[in-house]
Amino acid sequence: MGKKILITGGTGYIGSHTAVELIHQGYEVIIVDDLSNSEQHTIESIGKITGKKPEFHQFDLRDFPSLAALFNENKFDGIIHFAAKKAVGESVANPMLYYDVNLNSMLNLLKLMELYNVSNLVFSSSCTVYGQPSQLPVTEDTPFSLAESPYGHTKQIGEDILHQTTRTNRQLQALSLRYFNPVGAHPSALIGELPVGVPANLVPFITQTAAGLRATLKVYGNDYDTPDGTAIRDYIHVVDLAKAHVRAIERMLNHEQKKSYEYFNIGTGKGSSVLEVIQAFEKINQIKVPYEVVDRRAGDIVKIYADTTRANHELNWKAQLNLDDMMKSAWKWQKTLIT
Ligand SMILES: NC(=O)c1ccc[n+]([C@@H]2O[C@H](COP(=O)([O-])OP(=O)(O)OC[C@H]3O[C@@H](n4cnc5c(N)ncnc54)[C@H](O)[C@@H]3O)[C@@H](O)[C@H]2O)c1
């Protein structure tokens, strides 16, 4: 039997792709998810891709007794903590919900890790911790600036909690992965990102427009200080991102960590503008995406992309897939949602 890894939020977008990569590498995966933003059939899909259906438990991580029972029944070698609420706009409308869910979920995990001597935690952080960066590309040494939203603040606080608790609890090791912009889907198109409402992110908006579910794609501003005037992001294929989690777990299990708390940028290191992404999508999929330029959106970051040197050298991880792979897989997944 391989090492046992608990994945919280494992039926979600990034969690499900990570479950697949871990199972491919021989790990035993146990998933907890309350299905507040995902569906149970994802467990079947993970089973179809890998030939091994992971064990699944449905409950909210804020439910301490249920989580404690799971720790009592299993000796986990590591935990990857994805479960969180993640909609920036919703967090502005309802900050307390975000502090409650995102922070109490993490606190319950940490309490039980201490109680049951579980050492290794990988945390889903985000480039949002950097706010509006003053220098590009962004390195991990860039200080956090005032969070743009309560959601972003929960990621900053989450990282701070890990930093402090690993200093005081000597058996605990933690590693945060600061994701840039995850997009795309598994090449099988059996798992991907589930759309909820009007997408706030570019790629689901593109695929839904291409599918005829939306009349036009809105491009928020084309007068920014960038070569074509549209905002720039570092898009990362979700399968590459999933593989970064496997490397993170391996690093911890192999005692390769240099400090009890570490953090890495996970991106491609390359920025792409909104118009470049649309053009890449249209070209690789041979389909037109009608778009209109509208006003800038309040709070949007103009340009951000990662310096990934630390992840490349220390984590021994590098993104392999390009924008074409991202756009192709995103469209293949979208087509499964409309048929
Ligand atoms: N997708 C992105 O663009 C992005 C970028 C940076 C960071 N992140 C972070 O990565 C993680 C995963 O994101 P995702 O895109 O896969 O989101 P997702 O919503 O698809 O997955 C999160 C999963 O957690 C579950 N969940 C939420 N609250 C829970 C709770 N209290 N108890 C149990 N389960 C709960 C949801 O049902 C969902 O399946 C999140 O922490 C998110 O903040 C995502």
mmCIF file of C-alpha atoms and ligand atoms in Angstrom:
data_model
loop_
_atom_site.group_PDB
_atom_site.id
_atom_site.type_symbol
_atom_site.label_atom_id
_atom_site.label_comp_id
_atom_site.label_asym_id
_atom_site.label_seq_id
_atom_site.Cartn_x
_atom_site.Cartn_y
_atom_site.Cartn_z
ATOM 1 C CA MET A 1 0.000 0.000 0.000
ATOM 2 C CA GLY A 2 1.342 3.483 -0.926
ATOM 3 C CA LYS A 3 1.613 6.402 1.474
ATOM 4 C CA LYS A 4 -1.748 7.678 2.610
ATOM 5 C CA ILE A 5 -2.645 11.246 1.629
ATOM 6 C CA LEU A 6 -5.746 13.124 2.765
ATOM 7 C CA ILE A 7 -7.029 15.557 0.149
ATOM 8 C CA THR A 8 -9.485 18.144 1.438
ATOM 9 C CA GLY A 9 -11.610 19.666 -1.325
ATOM 10 C CA GLY A 10 -10.641 16.687 -3.476
ATOM 11 C CA THR A 11 -13.764 16.653 -5.647
ATOM 12 C CA GLY A 12 -13.050 20.280 -6.621
ATOM 13 C CA TYR A 13 -11.223 21.528 -9.697
ATOM 14 C CA ILE A 14 -7.578 21.408 -8.621
ATOM 15 C CA GLY A 15 -8.091 18.730 -5.945
ATOM 16 C CA SER A 16 -9.510 16.199 -8.413
ATOM 17 C CA HIS A 17 -6.598 16.673 -10.836
ATOM 18 C CA THR A 18 -4.163 16.288 -7.947
ATOM 19 C CA ALA A 19 -5.901 13.107 -6.778
ATOM 20 C CA VAL A 20 -5.368 11.663 -10.268
ATOM 21 C CA GLU A 21 -1.645 12.492 -10.306
ATOM 22 C CA LEU A 22 -1.105 11.136 -6.792
ATOM 23 C CA ILE A 23 -2.882 7.864 -7.608
ATOM 24 C CA HIS A 24 -0.795 7.586 -10.803
ATOM 25 C CA GLN A 25 2.285 7.810 -8.571
ATOM 26 C CA GLY A 26 1.067 4.999 -6.287
ATOM 27 C CA TYR A 27 -0.303 7.031 -3.369
ATOM 28 C CA GLU A 28 -3.428 6.015 -1.496
ATOM 29 C CA VAL A 29 -5.830 8.949 -1.600
ATOM 30 C CA ILE A 30 -8.661 9.727 0.801
ATOM 31 C CA ILE A 31 -10.914 12.646 -0.085
ATOM 32 C CA VAL A 32 -13.024 14.855 2.157
ATOM 33 C CA ASP A 33 -15.365 17.379 0.573
ATOM 34 C CA ASP A 34 -18.706 18.837 1.612
ATOM 35 C CA LEU A 35 -19.714 19.102 -2.089
ATOM 36 C CA SER A 36 -20.583 22.776 -1.581
ATOM 37 C CA ASN A 37 -18.842 23.565 -4.883
ATOM 38 C CA SER A 38 -18.400 20.198 -6.594
ATOM 39 C CA GLU A 39 -20.167 16.949 -7.406
ATOM 40 C CA GLN A 40 -19.764 13.426 -6.106
ATOM 41 C CA HIS A 41 -19.561 11.838 -9.578
ATOM 42 C CA THR A 42 -16.045 13.305 -9.773
ATOM 43 C CA ILE A 43 -15.006 10.389 -7.562
ATOM 44 C CA GLU A 44 -16.196 7.981 -10.294
ATOM 45 C CA SER A 45 -14.334 10.029 -12.912
ATOM 46 C CA ILE A 46 -11.094 9.874 -10.908
ATOM 47 C CA GLY A 47 -11.655 6.114 -10.715
ATOM 48 C CA LYS A 48 -12.185 5.902 -14.488
ATOM 49 C CA ILE A 49 -8.968 7.790 -15.247
ATOM 50 C CA THR A 50 -6.755 5.981 -12.755
ATOM 51 C CA GLY A 51 -8.408 2.585 -12.346
ATOM 52 C CA LYS A 52 -8.633 3.276 -8.606
ATOM 53 C CA LYS A 53 -11.608 4.973 -6.999
ATOM 54 C CA PRO A 54 -10.511 6.978 -3.964
ATOM 55 C CA GLU A 55 -12.230 6.649 -0.595
ATOM 56 C CA PHE A 56 -14.647 9.552 -0.151
ATOM 57 C CA HIS A 57 -16.171 11.246 2.911
ATOM 58 C CA GLN A 58 -18.716 14.010 2.638
ATOM 59 C CA PHE A 59 -18.626 16.540 5.442
ATOM 60 C CA ASP A 60 -17.730 20.148 6.197
ATOM 61 C CA LEU A 61 -14.228 20.561 7.655
ATOM 62 C CA ARG A 62 -15.710 22.849 10.277
ATOM 63 C CA ASP A 63 -17.414 19.712 11.647
ATOM 64 C CA PHE A 64 -14.671 18.833 14.131
ATOM 65 C CA PRO A 65 -16.084 15.477 15.384
ATOM 66 C CA SER A 66 -16.355 14.076 11.828
ATOM 67 C CA LEU A 67 -12.825 15.175 11.001
ATOM 68 C CA ALA A 68 -11.530 13.789 14.311
ATOM 69 C CA ALA A 69 -13.174 10.421 13.558
ATOM 70 C CA LEU A 70 -11.350 10.311 10.211
ATOM 71 C CA PHE A 71 -7.986 11.024 11.870
ATOM 72 C CA ASN A 72 -8.770 8.345 14.440
ATOM 73 C CA GLU A 73 -9.353 5.752 11.718
ATOM 74 C CA ASN A 74 -6.371 6.642 9.504
ATOM 75 C CA LYS A 75 -2.686 7.380 9.908
ATOM 76 C CA PHE A 76 -2.078 10.048 7.262
ATOM 77 C CA ASP A 77 1.406 10.516 5.832
ATOM 78 C CA GLY A 78 0.446 13.900 4.458
ATOM 79 C CA ILE A 79 -2.445 16.271 3.837
ATOM 80 C CA ILE A 80 -3.156 18.540 0.878
ATOM 81 C CA HIS A 81 -5.591 21.227 1.910
ATOM 82 C CA PHE A 82 -7.612 22.613 -1.002
ATOM 83 C CA ALA A 83 -11.022 22.999 0.665
ATOM 84 C CA ALA A 84 -11.959 26.663 0.783
ATOM 85 C CA LYS A 85 -14.384 29.146 -0.600
ATOM 86 C CA LYS A 86 -12.740 30.996 -3.472
ATOM 87 C CA ALA A 87 -15.024 33.578 -5.097
ATOM 88 C CA VAL A 88 -13.494 37.033 -4.646
ATOM 89 C CA GLY A 89 -16.780 38.911 -5.226
ATOM 90 C CA GLU A 90 -18.710 36.720 -2.788
ATOM 91 C CA SER A 91 -16.011 37.287 -0.165
ATOM 92 C CA VAL A 92 -16.474 41.059 -0.486
ATOM 93 C CA ALA A 93 -20.238 40.633 -0.072
ATOM 94 C CA ASN A 94 -19.927 38.168 2.828
ATOM 95 C CA PRO A 95 -16.527 38.426 4.500
ATOM 96 C CA MET A 96 -17.495 36.562 7.691
ATOM 97 C CA LEU A 97 -18.457 33.470 5.688
ATOM 98 C CA TYR A 98 -14.980 33.464 4.149
ATOM 99 C CA TYR A 99 -13.146 33.944 7.461
ATOM 100 C CA ASP A 100 -15.327 31.274 9.057
ATOM 101 C CA VAL A 101 -14.995 28.584 6.366
ATOM 102 C CA ASN A 102 -11.430 29.153 5.240
ATOM 103 C CA LEU A 103 -9.836 29.728 8.625
ATOM 104 C CA ASN A 104 -11.802 27.316 10.814
ATOM 105 C CA SER A 105 -11.252 24.516 8.279
ATOM 106 C CA MET A 106 -7.514 25.045 8.512
ATOM 107 C CA LEU A 107 -7.533 25.355 12.327
ATOM 108 C CA ASN A 108 -9.428 22.074 12.712
ATOM 109 C CA LEU A 109 -6.887 20.335 10.501
ATOM 110 C CA LEU A 110 -3.935 21.765 12.423
ATOM 111 C CA LYS A 111 -5.426 20.842 15.803
ATOM 112 C CA LEU A 112 -5.907 17.242 14.683
ATOM 113 C CA MET A 113 -2.503 17.053 13.003
ATOM 114 C CA GLU A 114 -0.962 17.956 16.343
ATOM 115 C CA LEU A 115 -3.150 15.518 18.265
ATOM 116 C CA TYR A 116 -2.448 12.609 15.909
ATOM 117 C CA ASN A 117 1.186 13.474 15.088
ATOM 118 C CA VAL A 118 0.609 14.071 11.398
ATOM 119 C CA SER A 119 3.533 16.100 10.060
ATOM 120 C CA ASN A 120 3.089 17.201 6.466
ATOM 121 C CA LEU A 121 0.665 19.802 5.148
ATOM 122 C CA VAL A 122 0.510 21.322 1.663
ATOM 123 C CA PHE A 123 -1.626 24.466 1.491
ATOM 124 C CA SER A 124 -3.370 26.001 -1.559
ATOM 125 C CA SER A 125 -2.249 29.588 -1.540
ATOM 126 C CA SER A 126 -2.499 32.110 -4.324
ATOM 127 C CA CYS A 127 -0.613 34.892 -6.082
ATOM 128 C CA THR A 128 -3.361 37.080 -4.657
ATOM 129 C CA VAL A 129 -1.221 37.282 -1.475
ATOM 130 C CA TYR A 130 1.037 39.729 -3.352
ATOM 131 C CA GLY A 131 -1.772 42.169 -4.189
ATOM 132 C CA GLN A 132 -0.831 44.679 -6.925
ATOM 133 C CA PRO A 133 2.886 43.863 -7.406
ATOM 134 C CA SER A 134 5.390 46.693 -7.758
ATOM 135 C CA GLN A 135 8.034 44.515 -9.432
ATOM 136 C CA LEU A 136 7.755 41.837 -12.110
ATOM 137 C CA PRO A 137 8.205 38.945 -12.278
ATOM 138 C CA VAL A 138 7.047 38.315 -8.723
ATOM 139 C CA THR A 139 9.473 36.366 -6.553
ATOM 140 C CA GLU A 140 8.559 34.672 -3.275
ATOM 141 C CA ASP A 141 10.442 37.427 -1.438
ATOM 142 C CA THR A 142 7.907 40.033 -2.548
ATOM 143 C CA PRO A 143 6.180 41.120 0.669
ATOM 144 C CA PHE A 144 2.433 40.676 1.070
ATOM 145 C CA SER A 145 0.571 43.912 0.449
ATOM 146 C CA LEU A 146 -2.869 44.868 1.696
ATOM 147 C CA ALA A 147 -5.207 42.105 0.506
ATOM 148 C CA GLU A 148 -7.565 43.122 -2.300
ATOM 149 C CA SER A 149 -10.429 41.091 -0.780
ATOM 150 C CA PRO A 150 -11.387 39.071 2.305
ATOM 151 C CA TYR A 151 -10.720 35.947 0.194
ATOM 152 C CA GLY A 152 -7.133 37.069 -0.445
ATOM 153 C CA HIS A 153 -6.809 37.957 3.213
ATOM 154 C CA THR A 154 -7.759 34.391 4.252
ATOM 155 C CA LYS A 155 -4.831 33.132 2.128
ATOM 156 C CA GLN A 156 -2.437 35.595 3.794
ATOM 157 C CA ILE A 157 -3.695 34.658 7.264
ATOM 158 C CA GLY A 158 -3.566 30.948 6.373
ATOM 159 C CA GLU A 159 0.087 31.280 5.397
ATOM 160 C CA ASP A 160 0.872 33.307 8.532
ATOM 161 C CA ILE A 161 -0.750 30.647 10.716
ATOM 162 C CA LEU A 162 1.368 27.950 9.072
ATOM 163 C CA HIS A 163 4.510 30.035 9.482
ATOM 164 C CA GLN A 164 3.890 30.510 13.194
ATOM 165 C CA THR A 165 2.661 27.018 14.027
ATOM 166 C CA THR A 166 5.600 25.326 12.296
ATOM 167 C CA ARG A 167 7.905 27.468 14.451
ATOM 168 C CA THR A 168 6.299 26.314 17.681
ATOM 169 C CA ASN A 169 5.256 22.748 16.804
ATOM 170 C CA ARG A 170 8.521 21.111 15.817
ATOM 171 C CA GLN A 171 7.020 17.984 14.308
ATOM 172 C CA LEU A 172 4.869 19.976 11.851
ATOM 173 C CA GLN A 173 6.107 20.829 8.362
ATOM 174 C CA ALA A 174 4.092 22.912 5.925
ATOM 175 C CA LEU A 175 4.487 24.048 2.358
ATOM 176 C CA SER A 176 2.351 26.620 0.551
ATOM 177 C CA LEU A 177 1.965 26.634 -3.200
ATOM 178 C CA ARG A 178 1.066 30.079 -4.501
ATOM 179 C CA TYR A 179 -0.900 29.345 -7.650
ATOM 180 C CA PHE A 180 -0.992 31.877 -10.448
ATOM 181 C CA ASN A 181 -3.946 31.338 -12.854
ATOM 182 C CA PRO A 182 -4.956 27.676 -13.123
ATOM 183 C CA VAL A 183 -6.827 26.837 -16.350
ATOM 184 C CA GLY A 184 -7.527 23.891 -18.640
ATOM 185 C CA ALA A 185 -8.662 20.395 -17.798
ATOM 186 C CA HIS A 186 -7.496 16.791 -17.770
ATOM 187 C CA PRO A 187 -6.854 15.573 -21.366
ATOM 188 C CA SER A 188 -9.489 12.832 -20.857
ATOM 189 C CA ALA A 189 -12.090 15.603 -20.336
ATOM 190 C CA LEU A 190 -13.509 13.479 -17.508
ATOM 191 C CA ILE A 191 -12.684 16.140 -14.911
ATOM 192 C CA GLY A 192 -12.431 19.931 -15.141
ATOM 193 C CA GLU A 193 -13.717 23.151 -13.636
ATOM 194 C CA LEU A 194 -17.454 23.303 -12.930
ATOM 195 C CA PRO A 195 -18.997 26.622 -13.898
ATOM 196 C CA VAL A 196 -21.059 28.453 -11.279
ATOM 197 C CA GLY A 197 -22.960 31.520 -12.489
ATOM 198 C CA VAL A 198 -21.297 34.105 -14.720
ATOM 199 C CA PRO A 199 -17.587 33.263 -14.733
ATOM 200 C CA ALA A 200 -15.324 35.843 -13.114
ATOM 201 C CA ASN A 201 -12.300 34.207 -14.778
ATOM 202 C CA LEU A 202 -11.317 34.611 -18.395
ATOM 203 C CA VAL A 203 -11.028 31.039 -19.665
ATOM 204 C CA PRO A 204 -14.442 29.708 -18.554
ATOM 205 C CA PHE A 205 -15.932 32.936 -19.966
ATOM 206 C CA ILE A 206 -14.216 32.229 -23.315
ATOM 207 C CA THR A 207 -15.337 28.590 -23.468
ATOM 208 C CA GLN A 208 -18.927 29.430 -22.514
ATOM 209 C CA THR A 209 -19.048 32.164 -25.170
ATOM 210 C CA ALA A 210 -17.573 29.829 -27.777
ATOM 211 C CA ALA A 211 -20.244 27.278 -26.803
ATOM 212 C CA GLY A 212 -22.975 29.867 -27.395
ATOM 213 C CA LEU A 213 -23.963 29.981 -23.730
ATOM 214 C CA ARG A 214 -23.053 33.689 -23.591
ATOM 215 C CA ALA A 215 -23.559 36.257 -26.371
ATOM 216 C CA THR A 216 -20.200 38.006 -26.084
ATOM 217 C CA LEU A 217 -17.079 37.795 -24.014
ATOM 218 C CA LYS A 218 -16.383 40.950 -22.015
ATOM 219 C CA VAL A 219 -12.823 42.234 -22.104
ATOM 220 C CA TYR A 220 -12.426 44.507 -19.088
ATOM 221 C CA GLY A 221 -10.295 47.400 -20.347
ATOM 222 C CA ASN A 222 -7.883 47.729 -23.284
ATOM 223 C CA ASP A 223 -6.136 50.893 -22.131
ATOM 224 C CA TYR A 224 -3.814 49.424 -19.511
ATOM 225 C CA ASP A 225 -0.061 49.981 -19.654
ATOM 226 C CA THR A 226 0.614 46.673 -21.455
ATOM 227 C CA PRO A 227 1.649 45.998 -25.099
ATOM 228 C CA ASP A 228 -1.926 45.457 -26.357
ATOM 229 C CA GLY A 229 -3.644 47.355 -23.532
ATOM 230 C CA THR A 230 -5.291 44.296 -21.926
ATOM 231 C CA ALA A 231 -4.431 42.764 -18.552
ATOM 232 C CA ILE A 232 -1.657 40.184 -18.251
ATOM 233 C CA ARG A 233 -1.717 36.962 -16.200
ATOM 234 C CA ASP A 234 0.423 33.872 -15.789
ATOM 235 C CA TYR A 235 -1.827 30.974 -16.870
ATOM 236 C CA ILE A 236 -0.851 27.518 -15.644
ATOM 237 C CA HIS A 237 -2.288 24.200 -16.849
ATOM 238 C CA VAL A 238 -4.138 22.456 -14.025
ATOM 239 C CA VAL A 239 -2.325 19.165 -14.760
ATOM 240 C CA ASP A 240 1.062 20.889 -14.313
ATOM 241 C CA LEU A 241 -0.276 22.428 -11.125
ATOM 242 C CA ALA A 242 -1.462 19.026 -9.882
ATOM 243 C CA LYS A 243 2.019 17.626 -10.480
ATOM 244 C CA ALA A 244 3.520 20.417 -8.357
ATOM 245 C CA HIS A 245 1.504 19.008 -5.426
ATOM 246 C CA VAL A 246 2.976 15.560 -5.975
ATOM 247 C CA ARG A 247 6.459 17.097 -5.871
ATOM 248 C CA ALA A 248 5.550 19.029 -2.716
ATOM 249 C CA ILE A 249 4.394 15.863 -0.942
ATOM 250 C CA GLU A 250 7.491 13.970 -2.114
ATOM 251 C CA ARG A 251 9.727 16.774 -0.845
ATOM 252 C CA MET A 252 8.163 16.532 2.587
ATOM 253 C CA LEU A 253 8.133 12.733 2.788
ATOM 254 C CA ASN A 254 11.770 12.570 1.614
ATOM 255 C CA HIS A 255 12.785 15.160 4.260
ATOM 256 C CA GLU A 256 14.104 17.480 1.554
ATOM 257 C CA GLN A 257 12.593 20.598 3.143
ATOM 258 C CA LYS A 258 15.166 23.172 4.171
ATOM 259 C CA LYS A 259 12.817 24.936 6.578
ATOM 260 C CA SER A 260 9.740 23.718 8.431
ATOM 261 C CA TYR A 261 7.674 26.223 6.443
ATOM 262 C CA GLU A 262 8.308 26.806 2.751
ATOM 263 C CA TYR A 263 6.429 28.552 -0.060
ATOM 264 C CA PHE A 264 6.707 28.431 -3.821
ATOM 265 C CA ASN A 265 5.267 30.305 -6.791
ATOM 266 C CA ILE A 266 3.554 27.946 -9.211
ATOM 267 C CA GLY A 267 3.153 29.430 -12.677
ATOM 268 C CA THR A 268 4.809 29.189 -16.070
ATOM 269 C CA GLY A 269 6.769 32.413 -15.608
ATOM 270 C CA LYS A 270 5.222 33.790 -18.782
ATOM 271 C CA GLY A 271 2.556 36.476 -18.893
ATOM 272 C CA SER A 272 -0.217 36.375 -21.503
ATOM 273 C CA SER A 273 -2.631 39.200 -22.247
ATOM 274 C CA VAL A 274 -6.386 38.740 -22.502
ATOM 275 C CA LEU A 275 -6.220 39.218 -26.287
ATOM 276 C CA GLU A 276 -3.382 36.702 -26.625
ATOM 277 C CA VAL A 277 -5.436 34.108 -24.743
ATOM 278 C CA ILE A 278 -8.491 34.714 -26.943
ATOM 279 C CA GLN A 279 -6.358 34.435 -30.102
ATOM 280 C CA ALA A 280 -4.698 31.228 -28.853
ATOM 281 C CA PHE A 281 -8.121 29.732 -28.114
ATOM 282 C CA GLU A 282 -9.509 30.686 -31.532
ATOM 283 C CA LYS A 283 -6.486 29.366 -33.406
ATOM 284 C CA ILE A 284 -6.050 25.994 -31.703
ATOM 285 C CA ASN A 285 -9.771 25.204 -31.649
ATOM 286 C CA GLN A 286 -10.673 26.847 -34.985
ATOM 287 C CA ILE A 287 -13.620 28.645 -33.456
ATOM 288 C CA LYS A 288 -14.431 32.354 -33.194
ATOM 289 C CA VAL A 289 -15.111 34.023 -29.864
ATOM 290 C CA PRO A 290 -17.136 37.242 -30.205
ATOM 291 C CA TYR A 291 -15.890 39.790 -27.693
ATOM 292 C CA GLU A 292 -16.486 43.423 -26.734
ATOM 293 C CA VAL A 293 -14.249 45.769 -24.798
ATOM 294 C CA VAL A 294 -15.947 47.232 -21.736
ATOM 295 C CA ASP A 295 -14.761 49.426 -18.829
ATOM 296 C CA ARG A 296 -11.986 48.316 -16.534
ATOM 297 C CA ARG A 297 -13.157 46.229 -13.581
ATOM 298 C CA ALA A 298 -12.511 47.712 -10.130
ATOM 299 C CA GLY A 299 -9.739 45.951 -8.226
ATOM 300 C CA ASP A 300 -8.285 44.139 -11.259
ATOM 301 C CA ILE A 301 -4.530 43.723 -11.239
ATOM 302 C CA VAL A 302 -2.910 45.095 -14.409
ATOM 303 C CA LYS A 303 -0.164 42.550 -14.867
ATOM 304 C CA ILE A 304 1.268 39.743 -12.840
ATOM 305 C CA TYR A 305 3.454 36.769 -13.645
ATOM 306 C CA ALA A 306 5.677 34.539 -11.588
ATOM 307 C CA ASP A 307 9.366 34.140 -11.120
ATOM 308 C CA THR A 308 9.388 30.343 -10.829
ATOM 309 C CA THR A 309 13.123 29.898 -10.234
ATOM 310 C CA ARG A 310 12.613 28.636 -6.690
ATOM 311 C CA ALA A 311 10.059 25.995 -7.707
ATOM 312 C CA ASN A 312 12.212 24.965 -10.703
ATOM 313 C CA HIS A 313 15.353 24.462 -8.625
ATOM 314 C CA GLU A 314 14.186 23.581 -5.121
ATOM 315 C CA LEU A 315 10.981 21.713 -5.869
ATOM 316 C CA ASN A 316 12.422 20.259 -9.060
ATOM 317 C CA TRP A 317 9.211 21.164 -10.852
ATOM 318 C CA LYS A 318 8.635 23.054 -14.073
ATOM 319 C CA ALA A 319 5.475 23.644 -16.090
ATOM 320 C CA GLN A 320 5.502 21.467 -19.222
ATOM 321 C CA LEU A 321 2.268 22.468 -20.958
ATOM 322 C CA ASN A 322 1.714 25.650 -22.981
ATOM 323 C CA LEU A 323 -1.175 28.002 -23.686
ATOM 324 C CA ASP A 324 -2.321 25.871 -26.653
ATOM 325 C CA ASP A 325 -2.574 22.782 -24.400
ATOM 326 C CA MET A 326 -4.566 24.841 -21.897
ATOM 327 C CA MET A 327 -6.998 26.167 -24.512
ATOM 328 C CA LYS A 328 -7.441 22.799 -26.216
ATOM 329 C CA SER A 329 -8.241 20.941 -23.007
ATOM 330 C CA ALA A 330 -10.495 23.742 -21.719
ATOM 331 C CA TRP A 331 -12.585 23.527 -24.907
ATOM 332 C CA LYS A 332 -12.717 19.718 -24.867
ATOM 333 C CA TRP A 333 -14.018 19.882 -21.261
ATOM 334 C CA GLN A 334 -16.544 22.616 -22.087
ATOM 335 C CA LYS A 335 -17.961 20.453 -24.876
ATOM 336 C CA THR A 336 -18.675 17.655 -22.371
ATOM 337 C CA LEU A 337 -20.682 20.153 -20.300
ATOM 338 C CA ILE A 338 -23.000 21.111 -23.160
ATOM 339 C CA THR A 339 -23.749 17.651 -24.497
HETATM 340 N N1 LIG B 1 -8.914 28.086 -9.066
HETATM 341 C C1 LIG B 1 -8.136 29.130 -8.869
HETATM 342 O O1 LIG B 1 -8.061 30.029 -9.709
HETATM 343 C C2 LIG B 1 -7.310 29.240 -7.608
HETATM 344 C C3 LIG B 1 -6.216 30.148 -7.582
HETATM 345 C C4 LIG B 1 -5.453 30.229 -6.418
HETATM 346 C C5 LIG B 1 -5.781 29.458 -5.305
HETATM 347 N N2 LIG B 1 -6.842 28.609 -5.354
HETATM 348 C C6 LIG B 1 -7.170 27.805 -4.160
HETATM 349 O O2 LIG B 1 -7.075 26.434 -4.495
HETATM 350 C C7 LIG B 1 -8.014 25.684 -3.730
HETATM 351 C C8 LIG B 1 -8.846 24.825 -4.669
HETATM 352 O O3 LIG B 1 -9.485 25.668 -5.618
HETATM 353 P P1 LIG B 1 -10.416 25.092 -6.764
HETATM 354 O O4 LIG B 1 -10.334 26.032 -7.901
HETATM 355 O O5 LIG B 1 -10.143 23.659 -6.964
HETATM 356 O O6 LIG B 1 -11.838 25.307 -6.066
HETATM 357 P P2 LIG B 1 -13.105 24.342 -5.999
HETATM 358 O O7 LIG B 1 -14.217 25.152 -5.424
HETATM 359 O O8 LIG B 1 -13.325 23.662 -7.293
HETATM 360 O O9 LIG B 1 -12.625 23.262 -4.921
HETATM 361 C C9 LIG B 1 -12.715 23.480 -3.531
HETATM 362 C C10 LIG B 1 -13.477 22.299 -2.944
HETATM 363 O O10 LIG B 1 -13.566 22.467 -1.526
HETATM 364 C C11 LIG B 1 -14.871 22.099 -1.129
HETATM 365 N N3 LIG B 1 -15.122 22.805 0.137
HETATM 366 C C12 LIG B 1 -15.260 24.145 0.324
HETATM 367 N N4 LIG B 1 -15.444 24.418 1.631
HETATM 368 C C13 LIG B 1 -15.398 23.226 2.286
HETATM 369 C C14 LIG B 1 -15.515 22.857 3.654
HETATM 370 N N5 LIG B 1 -15.718 23.764 4.616
HETATM 371 N N6 LIG B 1 -15.434 21.541 3.982
HETATM 372 C C15 LIG B 1 -15.225 20.607 3.006
HETATM 373 N N7 LIG B 1 -15.125 20.905 1.704
HETATM 374 C C16 LIG B 1 -15.200 22.200 1.347
HETATM 375 C C17 LIG B 1 -15.784 22.480 -2.273
HETATM 376 O O11 LIG B 1 -16.972 21.714 -2.310
HETATM 377 C C18 LIG B 1 -14.890 22.193 -3.477
HETATM 378 O O12 LIG B 1 -15.084 20.872 -3.964
HETATM 379 C C19 LIG B 1 -8.807 26.694 -2.933
HETATM 380 O O13 LIG B 1 -8.239 26.783 -1.639
HETATM 381 C C20 LIG B 1 -8.598 27.983 -3.690
HETATM 382 O O14 LIG B 1 -8.713 29.105 -2.860
HETATM 383 C C21 LIG B 1 -7.600 28.468 -6.502
#
